[in-house]
Amino acid sequence: MTDGKLWITYAWDNNKDGDFDYLAQELEDSGVATSYDKIALIPGRRLWDQIADNINSPHIKAWAYLITAESLASGPCREELAYAIDRTLKEKSEEFPLIGILHGVSFNEIPPALRVRLCVSLDSPDWREEIRSGVIGSPTGRTKKEVSRYIWKIHPSKDQTSGTFEIRPRFGSVSPWLIAIPKNGPQPSHWGVGPADSQHISTVQYGVKAGELSVEGEAYNYYSTENAITSSSSAYLVFSERPPSSILIGSLIPNSGFKFDFKVDITTP
């Protein structure tokens, strides 16, 4: 559990169905001690005096604002935000953590005072750890997710019986590119390079090749052109039936054969 507590400002409308209670529960279970009006304020006493006493308490080590459509429309939430920015930073220093927690709003809707601070989206699978890291002031120890060099997609026909396969690198270029398909599977009727996301193969194609090769003892048919694929130009393979379940992508290497660096596993409806 964190040494100090995280004070959270929220709109009461965000707890009609227990959403805020769930947020606080998940943070507590992740090791973040929380405090907020429902458990820290005493009914019948002056609201802002109590908020001041709580936020400025030495036990409060960070402050968070649950940014939703409801809190942005809430006068009390905006007043509490203004108080935290003005009074708290003066009394606790500029290093005091202010955290925006986004739920159902875009970055453009974040109050200007929070845009230069840490903002965490509840759509992130790592939001608990991101908030905890903000409270304790350490980098997020998130698990690295491997992202492939290529972006690919299937453009299915309306009746789902055929489709076009598209692939391109995120950065850089590949030329001559090479795509291989298991010989016993569906084969493209035509192929080539065209603008990304257009499903259009340009009229002029250079060095068009097709043939057979073996990969780890398995027979494949390959398709290639010398037109480079880039972040804005994709390779397209057009199928008159459903595309195959797996496709290899790589490049032809002059005088030494070929090299594959990515395998696409396709699931079609």
PDB file of C-alpha atoms in Angstrom:
ATOM      1  CA  MET A   1       0.000   0.000   0.000  1.00  0.00           C
ATOM      2  CA  THR A   2       1.249   3.526  -0.792  1.00  0.00           C
ATOM      3  CA  ASP A   3       2.648   5.518   2.148  1.00  0.00           C
ATOM      4  CA  GLY A   4       0.161   8.357   1.670  1.00  0.00           C
ATOM      5  CA  LYS A   5      -3.335   8.607   0.260  1.00  0.00           C
ATOM      6  CA  LEU A   6      -4.678   9.716  -3.104  1.00  0.00           C
ATOM      7  CA  TRP A   7      -7.500  12.259  -2.832  1.00  0.00           C
ATOM      8  CA  ILE A   8     -10.004  11.799  -5.677  1.00  0.00           C
ATOM      9  CA  THR A   9     -12.475  14.405  -6.903  1.00  0.00           C
ATOM     10  CA  TYR A  10     -15.479  13.007  -8.771  1.00  0.00           C
ATOM     11  CA  ALA A  11     -19.040  13.879  -9.746  1.00  0.00           C
ATOM     12  CA  TRP A  12     -21.672  12.134  -7.657  1.00  0.00           C
ATOM     13  CA  ASP A  13     -23.493  11.277 -10.893  1.00  0.00           C
ATOM     14  CA  ASN A  14     -20.562   8.964 -11.661  1.00  0.00           C
ATOM     15  CA  ASN A  15     -21.451   6.809  -8.675  1.00  0.00           C
ATOM     16  CA  LYS A  16     -25.161   6.256  -9.265  1.00  0.00           C
ATOM     17  CA  ASP A  17     -24.408   2.689 -10.348  1.00  0.00           C
ATOM     18  CA  GLY A  18     -21.321   2.286  -8.170  1.00  0.00           C
ATOM     19  CA  ASP A  19     -18.786   3.152 -10.897  1.00  0.00           C
ATOM     20  CA  PHE A  20     -16.699   5.383  -8.637  1.00  0.00           C
ATOM     21  CA  ASP A  21     -16.840   2.843  -5.808  1.00  0.00           C
ATOM     22  CA  TYR A  22     -15.442   0.273  -8.256  1.00  0.00           C
ATOM     23  CA  LEU A  23     -12.640   2.662  -9.265  1.00  0.00           C
ATOM     24  CA  ALA A  24     -11.667   3.250  -5.628  1.00  0.00           C
ATOM     25  CA  GLN A  25     -11.897  -0.472  -4.884  1.00  0.00           C
ATOM     26  CA  GLU A  26      -9.579  -1.366  -7.781  1.00  0.00           C
ATOM     27  CA  LEU A  27      -7.044   1.255  -6.743  1.00  0.00           C
ATOM     28  CA  GLU A  28      -7.079   0.017  -3.150  1.00  0.00           C
ATOM     29  CA  ASP A  29      -6.590  -3.560  -4.384  1.00  0.00           C
ATOM     30  CA  SER A  30      -3.641  -2.301  -6.476  1.00  0.00           C
ATOM     31  CA  GLY A  31      -1.951  -0.802  -3.435  1.00  0.00           C
ATOM     32  CA  VAL A  32      -3.167   2.803  -3.714  1.00  0.00           C
ATOM     33  CA  ALA A  33      -4.739   4.147  -0.509  1.00  0.00           C
ATOM     34  CA  THR A  34      -7.605   6.481  -1.454  1.00  0.00           C
ATOM     35  CA  SER A  35      -9.627   9.219   0.199  1.00  0.00           C
ATOM     36  CA  TYR A  36     -12.671  11.126  -1.082  1.00  0.00           C
ATOM     37  CA  ASP A  37     -15.680  13.050   0.133  1.00  0.00           C
ATOM     38  CA  LYS A  38     -17.951  10.119   1.000  1.00  0.00           C
ATOM     39  CA  ILE A  39     -15.521   8.700   3.548  1.00  0.00           C
ATOM     40  CA  ALA A  40     -13.554  11.787   4.605  1.00  0.00           C
ATOM     41  CA  LEU A  41     -16.097  14.623   4.968  1.00  0.00           C
ATOM     42  CA  ILE A  42     -18.415  15.130   7.931  1.00  0.00           C
ATOM     43  CA  PRO A  43     -22.055  16.049   7.125  1.00  0.00           C
ATOM     44  CA  GLY A  44     -23.193  19.413   8.467  1.00  0.00           C
ATOM     45  CA  ARG A  45     -19.789  21.096   8.465  1.00  0.00           C
ATOM     46  CA  ARG A  46     -18.489  23.630   5.933  1.00  0.00           C
ATOM     47  CA  LEU A  47     -17.663  21.705   2.741  1.00  0.00           C
ATOM     48  CA  TRP A  48     -14.712  23.718   1.436  1.00  0.00           C
ATOM     49  CA  ASP A  49     -13.032  23.989   4.831  1.00  0.00           C
ATOM     50  CA  GLN A  50     -13.095  20.202   5.070  1.00  0.00           C
ATOM     51  CA  ILE A  51     -11.805  19.748   1.522  1.00  0.00           C
ATOM     52  CA  ALA A  52      -8.990  22.189   2.322  1.00  0.00           C
ATOM     53  CA  ASP A  53      -8.100  20.315   5.504  1.00  0.00           C
ATOM     54  CA  ASN A  54      -8.085  16.976   3.679  1.00  0.00           C
ATOM     55  CA  ILE A  55      -6.185  17.927   0.537  1.00  0.00           C
ATOM     56  CA  ASN A  56      -3.569  19.825   2.550  1.00  0.00           C
ATOM     57  CA  SER A  57      -3.232  17.033   5.086  1.00  0.00           C
ATOM     58  CA  PRO A  58       0.274  15.502   5.245  1.00  0.00           C
ATOM     59  CA  HIS A  59      -1.386  12.128   4.674  1.00  0.00           C
ATOM     60  CA  ILE A  60      -2.504  13.154   1.155  1.00  0.00           C
ATOM     61  CA  LYS A  61       0.393  12.502  -1.236  1.00  0.00           C
ATOM     62  CA  ALA A  62      -1.435  13.053  -4.552  1.00  0.00           C
ATOM     63  CA  TRP A  63      -4.704  14.354  -5.964  1.00  0.00           C
ATOM     64  CA  ALA A  64      -6.738  12.944  -8.851  1.00  0.00           C
ATOM     65  CA  TYR A  65      -9.650  14.309 -10.843  1.00  0.00           C
ATOM     66  CA  LEU A  66     -12.028  11.808 -12.470  1.00  0.00           C
ATOM     67  CA  ILE A  67     -12.660  13.542 -15.788  1.00  0.00           C
ATOM     68  CA  THR A  68     -16.049  12.598 -17.222  1.00  0.00           C
ATOM     69  CA  ALA A  69     -18.816  14.483 -18.998  1.00  0.00           C
ATOM     70  CA  GLU A  70     -20.534  14.737 -15.610  1.00  0.00           C
ATOM     71  CA  SER A  71     -17.539  16.109 -13.695  1.00  0.00           C
ATOM     72  CA  LEU A  72     -16.794  18.625 -16.456  1.00  0.00           C
ATOM     73  CA  ALA A  73     -20.375  19.894 -16.086  1.00  0.00           C
ATOM     74  CA  SER A  74     -20.248  19.909 -12.281  1.00  0.00           C
ATOM     75  CA  GLY A  75     -19.704  23.276 -10.613  1.00  0.00           C
ATOM     76  CA  PRO A  76     -18.429  21.746  -7.340  1.00  0.00           C
ATOM     77  CA  CYS A  77     -15.911  19.589  -9.243  1.00  0.00           C
ATOM     78  CA  ARG A  78     -14.593  22.598 -11.139  1.00  0.00           C
ATOM     79  CA  GLU A  79     -14.312  24.560  -7.881  1.00  0.00           C
ATOM     80  CA  GLU A  80     -12.411  21.699  -6.256  1.00  0.00           C
ATOM     81  CA  LEU A  81     -10.082  21.569  -9.265  1.00  0.00           C
ATOM     82  CA  ALA A  82      -9.436  25.307  -9.025  1.00  0.00           C
ATOM     83  CA  TYR A  83      -8.752  24.956  -5.308  1.00  0.00           C
ATOM     84  CA  ALA A  84      -6.321  22.077  -5.834  1.00  0.00           C
ATOM     85  CA  ILE A  85      -4.420  23.961  -8.511  1.00  0.00           C
ATOM     86  CA  ASP A  86      -4.273  27.263  -6.642  1.00  0.00           C
ATOM     87  CA  ARG A  87      -3.954  26.496  -2.939  1.00  0.00           C
ATOM     88  CA  THR A  88      -2.460  23.015  -2.918  1.00  0.00           C
ATOM     89  CA  LEU A  89       0.427  23.710  -5.276  1.00  0.00           C
ATOM     90  CA  LYS A  90       1.278  26.825  -3.292  1.00  0.00           C
ATOM     91  CA  GLU A  91       1.349  24.919  -0.015  1.00  0.00           C
ATOM     92  CA  LYS A  92       2.712  21.566  -1.209  1.00  0.00           C
ATOM     93  CA  SER A  93       4.999  22.646  -4.101  1.00  0.00           C
ATOM     94  CA  GLU A  94       4.828  22.213  -7.857  1.00  0.00           C
ATOM     95  CA  GLU A  95       5.975  18.606  -7.491  1.00  0.00           C
ATOM     96  CA  PHE A  96       2.706  17.573  -5.823  1.00  0.00           C
ATOM     97  CA  PRO A  97       1.154  14.956  -8.179  1.00  0.00           C
ATOM     98  CA  LEU A  98      -2.041  16.036  -9.943  1.00  0.00           C
ATOM     99  CA  ILE A  99      -3.533  13.202 -11.988  1.00  0.00           C
ATOM    100  CA  GLY A 100      -6.338  13.378 -14.537  1.00  0.00           C
ATOM    101  CA  ILE A 101      -8.295  10.113 -14.841  1.00  0.00           C
ATOM    102  CA  LEU A 102     -10.123  10.054 -18.186  1.00  0.00           C
ATOM    103  CA  HIS A 103     -13.375   8.155 -18.612  1.00  0.00           C
ATOM    104  CA  GLY A 104     -15.442   8.604 -21.771  1.00  0.00           C
ATOM    105  CA  VAL A 105     -13.868  11.933 -22.762  1.00  0.00           C
ATOM    106  CA  SER A 106     -11.175  12.927 -25.253  1.00  0.00           C
ATOM    107  CA  PHE A 107      -7.868  14.624 -24.505  1.00  0.00           C
ATOM    108  CA  ASN A 108      -9.222  17.860 -25.995  1.00  0.00           C
ATOM    109  CA  GLU A 109     -11.816  18.014 -23.205  1.00  0.00           C
ATOM    110  CA  ILE A 110      -9.233  17.865 -20.409  1.00  0.00           C
ATOM    111  CA  PRO A 111      -9.182  21.077 -18.333  1.00  0.00           C
ATOM    112  CA  PRO A 112      -6.156  23.164 -19.445  1.00  0.00           C
ATOM    113  CA  ALA A 113      -4.652  23.060 -15.951  1.00  0.00           C
ATOM    114  CA  LEU A 114      -4.310  19.267 -16.205  1.00  0.00           C
ATOM    115  CA  ARG A 115      -3.013  18.951 -19.771  1.00  0.00           C
ATOM    116  CA  VAL A 116       0.601  19.317 -18.695  1.00  0.00           C
ATOM    117  CA  ARG A 117       0.125  16.761 -15.917  1.00  0.00           C
ATOM    118  CA  LEU A 118      -0.142  12.987 -15.939  1.00  0.00           C
ATOM    119  CA  CYS A 119      -3.417  11.871 -17.524  1.00  0.00           C
ATOM    120  CA  VAL A 120      -4.513   8.245 -17.408  1.00  0.00           C
ATOM    121  CA  SER A 121      -7.285   6.746 -19.537  1.00  0.00           C
ATOM    122  CA  LEU A 122      -9.440   4.052 -17.960  1.00  0.00           C
ATOM    123  CA  ASP A 123      -9.450   2.438 -21.425  1.00  0.00           C
ATOM    124  CA  SER A 124      -5.797   1.514 -20.859  1.00  0.00           C
ATOM    125  CA  PRO A 125      -5.315  -2.042 -19.555  1.00  0.00           C
ATOM    126  CA  ASP A 126      -2.555  -0.666 -17.307  1.00  0.00           C
ATOM    127  CA  TRP A 127      -4.536   2.202 -15.729  1.00  0.00           C
ATOM    128  CA  ARG A 128      -4.181   0.893 -12.170  1.00  0.00           C
ATOM    129  CA  GLU A 129      -0.392   0.732 -12.399  1.00  0.00           C
ATOM    130  CA  GLU A 130      -0.201   4.085 -14.206  1.00  0.00           C
ATOM    131  CA  ILE A 131      -2.114   5.813 -11.401  1.00  0.00           C
ATOM    132  CA  ARG A 132      -0.077   4.055  -8.730  1.00  0.00           C
ATOM    133  CA  SER A 133       3.153   5.137 -10.446  1.00  0.00           C
ATOM    134  CA  GLY A 134       1.896   8.722 -10.514  1.00  0.00           C
ATOM    135  CA  VAL A 135       1.186   8.633  -6.783  1.00  0.00           C
ATOM    136  CA  ILE A 136       4.557   7.197  -5.754  1.00  0.00           C
ATOM    137  CA  GLY A 137       6.506   9.110  -8.407  1.00  0.00           C
ATOM    138  CA  SER A 138       8.137   6.210 -10.221  1.00  0.00           C
ATOM    139  CA  PRO A 139       8.038   5.003 -13.845  1.00  0.00           C
ATOM    140  CA  THR A 140       5.316   2.560 -14.802  1.00  0.00           C
ATOM    141  CA  GLY A 141       6.588  -1.009 -14.815  1.00  0.00           C
ATOM    142  CA  ARG A 142       4.380  -2.175 -17.640  1.00  0.00           C
ATOM    143  CA  THR A 143       4.895  -5.385 -19.539  1.00  0.00           C
ATOM    144  CA  LYS A 144       6.345  -4.677 -22.946  1.00  0.00           C
ATOM    145  CA  LYS A 145       3.924  -5.582 -25.720  1.00  0.00           C
ATOM    146  CA  GLU A 146       5.552  -6.707 -28.954  1.00  0.00           C
ATOM    147  CA  VAL A 147       4.319  -4.768 -31.971  1.00  0.00           C
ATOM    148  CA  SER A 148       5.053  -6.130 -35.431  1.00  0.00           C
ATOM    149  CA  ARG A 149       6.789  -4.150 -38.153  1.00  0.00           C
ATOM    150  CA  TYR A 150       3.788  -4.598 -40.433  1.00  0.00           C
ATOM    151  CA  ILE A 151       0.182  -3.427 -40.514  1.00  0.00           C
ATOM    152  CA  TRP A 152      -2.188  -5.782 -42.293  1.00  0.00           C
ATOM    153  CA  LYS A 153      -5.911  -6.210 -42.823  1.00  0.00           C
ATOM    154  CA  ILE A 154      -8.464  -8.197 -44.771  1.00  0.00           C
ATOM    155  CA  HIS A 155     -11.042  -6.372 -46.888  1.00  0.00           C
ATOM    156  CA  PRO A 156     -13.859  -8.945 -47.211  1.00  0.00           C
ATOM    157  CA  SER A 157     -16.458  -8.930 -49.956  1.00  0.00           C
ATOM    158  CA  LYS A 158     -20.036  -8.115 -48.966  1.00  0.00           C
ATOM    159  CA  ASP A 159     -21.007 -11.786 -48.973  1.00  0.00           C
ATOM    160  CA  GLN A 160     -17.805 -12.809 -47.114  1.00  0.00           C
ATOM    161  CA  THR A 161     -16.923 -15.338 -49.853  1.00  0.00           C
ATOM    162  CA  SER A 162     -13.823 -13.524 -51.142  1.00  0.00           C
ATOM    163  CA  GLY A 163     -11.503 -10.750 -50.064  1.00  0.00           C
ATOM    164  CA  THR A 164      -8.414  -8.608 -50.551  1.00  0.00           C
ATOM    165  CA  PHE A 165      -5.356  -8.926 -48.328  1.00  0.00           C
ATOM    166  CA  GLU A 166      -3.413  -5.709 -47.628  1.00  0.00           C
ATOM    167  CA  ILE A 167      -0.066  -5.305 -45.864  1.00  0.00           C
ATOM    168  CA  ARG A 168       2.522  -2.521 -45.435  1.00  0.00           C
ATOM    169  CA  PRO A 169       5.412  -1.654 -43.084  1.00  0.00           C
ATOM    170  CA  ARG A 170       4.872   0.926 -40.344  1.00  0.00           C
ATOM    171  CA  PHE A 171       8.173   2.631 -41.188  1.00  0.00           C
ATOM    172  CA  GLY A 172      10.773   2.307 -43.924  1.00  0.00           C
ATOM    173  CA  SER A 173      10.274   0.385 -47.153  1.00  0.00           C
ATOM    174  CA  VAL A 174      10.493  -3.165 -48.473  1.00  0.00           C
ATOM    175  CA  SER A 175      11.531  -3.847 -52.073  1.00  0.00           C
ATOM    176  CA  PRO A 176      11.354  -6.259 -53.704  1.00  0.00           C
ATOM    177  CA  TRP A 177       8.716  -7.548 -51.283  1.00  0.00           C
ATOM    178  CA  LEU A 178       7.768 -11.208 -51.199  1.00  0.00           C
ATOM    179  CA  ILE A 179       4.554 -12.851 -50.021  1.00  0.00           C
ATOM    180  CA  ALA A 180       4.289 -16.634 -49.777  1.00  0.00           C
ATOM    181  CA  ILE A 181       1.119 -18.696 -49.421  1.00  0.00           C
ATOM    182  CA  PRO A 182       0.796 -22.441 -48.700  1.00  0.00           C
ATOM    183  CA  LYS A 183       0.510 -24.179 -52.057  1.00  0.00           C
ATOM    184  CA  ASN A 184      -2.491 -26.219 -50.974  1.00  0.00           C
ATOM    185  CA  GLY A 185      -4.504 -23.109 -50.025  1.00  0.00           C
ATOM    186  CA  PRO A 186      -6.345 -20.336 -51.892  1.00  0.00           C
ATOM    187  CA  GLN A 187      -4.206 -18.332 -54.344  1.00  0.00           C
ATOM    188  CA  PRO A 188      -4.650 -14.706 -55.486  1.00  0.00           C
ATOM    189  CA  SER A 189      -6.078 -13.913 -58.902  1.00  0.00           C
ATOM    190  CA  HIS A 190      -3.871 -10.794 -59.089  1.00  0.00           C
ATOM    191  CA  TRP A 191      -1.509  -8.794 -56.894  1.00  0.00           C
ATOM    192  CA  GLY A 192       0.533  -5.608 -56.770  1.00  0.00           C
ATOM    193  CA  VAL A 193       1.144  -2.330 -54.950  1.00  0.00           C
ATOM    194  CA  GLY A 194      -1.179   0.634 -54.494  1.00  0.00           C
ATOM    195  CA  PRO A 195      -2.008   3.461 -52.090  1.00  0.00           C
ATOM    196  CA  ALA A 196      -2.558   2.326 -48.493  1.00  0.00           C
ATOM    197  CA  ASP A 197      -6.191   1.699 -47.487  1.00  0.00           C
ATOM    198  CA  SER A 198      -7.389   2.162 -51.067  1.00  0.00           C
ATOM    199  CA  GLN A 199      -7.785  -1.497 -52.175  1.00  0.00           C
ATOM    200  CA  HIS A 200      -6.507  -0.195 -55.518  1.00  0.00           C
ATOM    201  CA  ILE A 201      -3.567  -1.748 -57.351  1.00  0.00           C
ATOM    202  CA  SER A 202      -1.694   0.812 -59.430  1.00  0.00           C
ATOM    203  CA  THR A 203      -1.613   0.250 -63.185  1.00  0.00           C
ATOM    204  CA  VAL A 204       2.187   0.242 -63.455  1.00  0.00           C
ATOM    205  CA  GLN A 205       3.948  -2.607 -61.634  1.00  0.00           C
ATOM    206  CA  TYR A 206       7.660  -3.389 -61.989  1.00  0.00           C
ATOM    207  CA  GLY A 207       9.430  -6.725 -61.733  1.00  0.00           C
ATOM    208  CA  VAL A 208       6.279  -8.789 -61.218  1.00  0.00           C
ATOM    209  CA  LYS A 209       7.209 -12.320 -60.182  1.00  0.00           C
ATOM    210  CA  ALA A 210       5.493 -15.519 -59.091  1.00  0.00           C
ATOM    211  CA  GLY A 211       6.819 -18.979 -58.444  1.00  0.00           C
ATOM    212  CA  GLU A 212       7.323 -21.812 -55.985  1.00  0.00           C
ATOM    213  CA  LEU A 213       9.598 -22.187 -52.975  1.00  0.00           C
ATOM    214  CA  SER A 214      10.007 -24.361 -49.903  1.00  0.00           C
ATOM    215  CA  VAL A 215       9.900 -23.094 -46.313  1.00  0.00           C
ATOM    216  CA  GLU A 216      10.917 -25.606 -43.635  1.00  0.00           C
ATOM    217  CA  GLY A 217       9.974 -28.435 -45.957  1.00  0.00           C
ATOM    218  CA  GLU A 218       6.544 -27.009 -46.823  1.00  0.00           C
ATOM    219  CA  ALA A 219       5.580 -26.041 -50.385  1.00  0.00           C
ATOM    220  CA  TYR A 220       4.575 -22.406 -50.979  1.00  0.00           C
ATOM    221  CA  ASN A 221       3.674 -20.237 -53.933  1.00  0.00           C
ATOM    222  CA  TYR A 222       5.197 -16.764 -53.826  1.00  0.00           C
ATOM    223  CA  TYR A 223       4.152 -13.412 -55.292  1.00  0.00           C
ATOM    224  CA  SER A 224       6.305 -10.295 -55.629  1.00  0.00           C
ATOM    225  CA  THR A 225       6.912  -6.966 -57.369  1.00  0.00           C
ATOM    226  CA  GLU A 226       9.751  -4.453 -57.248  1.00  0.00           C
ATOM    227  CA  ASN A 227       7.366  -1.617 -56.395  1.00  0.00           C
ATOM    228  CA  ALA A 228       8.282  -0.676 -52.828  1.00  0.00           C
ATOM    229  CA  ILE A 229       5.777  -1.028 -50.022  1.00  0.00           C
ATOM    230  CA  THR A 230       6.002   1.801 -47.486  1.00  0.00           C
ATOM    231  CA  SER A 231       3.927   3.432 -44.759  1.00  0.00           C
ATOM    232  CA  SER A 232       1.745   4.911 -47.525  1.00  0.00           C
ATOM    233  CA  SER A 233       1.899   2.114 -50.137  1.00  0.00           C
ATOM    234  CA  SER A 234       0.568  -1.381 -49.524  1.00  0.00           C
ATOM    235  CA  ALA A 235       0.891  -4.751 -51.187  1.00  0.00           C
ATOM    236  CA  TYR A 236      -2.486  -6.173 -52.222  1.00  0.00           C
ATOM    237  CA  LEU A 237      -3.441  -9.760 -52.999  1.00  0.00           C
ATOM    238  CA  VAL A 238      -6.937 -10.218 -54.423  1.00  0.00           C
ATOM    239  CA  PHE A 239      -8.686 -13.553 -53.830  1.00  0.00           C
ATOM    240  CA  SER A 240     -11.790 -14.909 -55.542  1.00  0.00           C
ATOM    241  CA  GLU A 241     -12.412 -16.994 -52.419  1.00  0.00           C
ATOM    242  CA  ARG A 242     -11.623 -16.544 -48.750  1.00  0.00           C
ATOM    243  CA  PRO A 243      -7.947 -15.674 -48.143  1.00  0.00           C
ATOM    244  CA  PRO A 244      -5.705 -18.416 -46.711  1.00  0.00           C
ATOM    245  CA  SER A 245      -5.276 -18.902 -42.975  1.00  0.00           C
ATOM    246  CA  SER A 246      -1.582 -17.937 -42.993  1.00  0.00           C
ATOM    247  CA  ILE A 247       0.657 -15.726 -45.116  1.00  0.00           C
ATOM    248  CA  LEU A 248       4.417 -15.085 -44.969  1.00  0.00           C
ATOM    249  CA  ILE A 249       5.852 -11.640 -45.746  1.00  0.00           C
ATOM    250  CA  GLY A 250       9.477 -10.782 -46.425  1.00  0.00           C
ATOM    251  CA  SER A 251      11.815  -9.683 -49.176  1.00  0.00           C
ATOM    252  CA  LEU A 252      13.797 -11.040 -52.100  1.00  0.00           C
ATOM    253  CA  ILE A 253      17.541 -10.777 -51.529  1.00  0.00           C
ATOM    254  CA  PRO A 254      19.638 -10.425 -54.717  1.00  0.00           C
ATOM    255  CA  ASN A 255      21.885 -13.438 -55.358  1.00  0.00           C
ATOM    256  CA  SER A 256      20.943 -15.109 -52.080  1.00  0.00           C
ATOM    257  CA  GLY A 257      17.255 -16.003 -52.245  1.00  0.00           C
ATOM    258  CA  PHE A 258      14.678 -14.677 -49.823  1.00  0.00           C
ATOM    259  CA  LYS A 259      14.065 -13.779 -46.189  1.00  0.00           C
ATOM    260  CA  PHE A 260      10.752 -13.836 -44.319  1.00  0.00           C
ATOM    261  CA  ASP A 261      10.360 -11.702 -41.203  1.00  0.00           C
ATOM    262  CA  PHE A 262       6.639 -11.895 -40.402  1.00  0.00           C
ATOM    263  CA  LYS A 263       3.832 -14.440 -40.455  1.00  0.00           C
ATOM    264  CA  VAL A 264       0.200 -13.377 -40.652  1.00  0.00           C
ATOM    265  CA  ASP A 265      -2.342 -15.690 -39.043  1.00  0.00           C
ATOM    266  CA  ILE A 266      -5.751 -14.887 -40.490  1.00  0.00           C
ATOM    267  CA  THR A 267      -9.124 -15.667 -38.982  1.00  0.00           C
ATOM    268  CA  THR A 268     -12.004 -15.069 -41.370  1.00  0.00           C
ATOM    269  CA  PRO A 269     -15.722 -15.210 -40.549  1.00  0.00           C
TER     270      PRO A 269
END
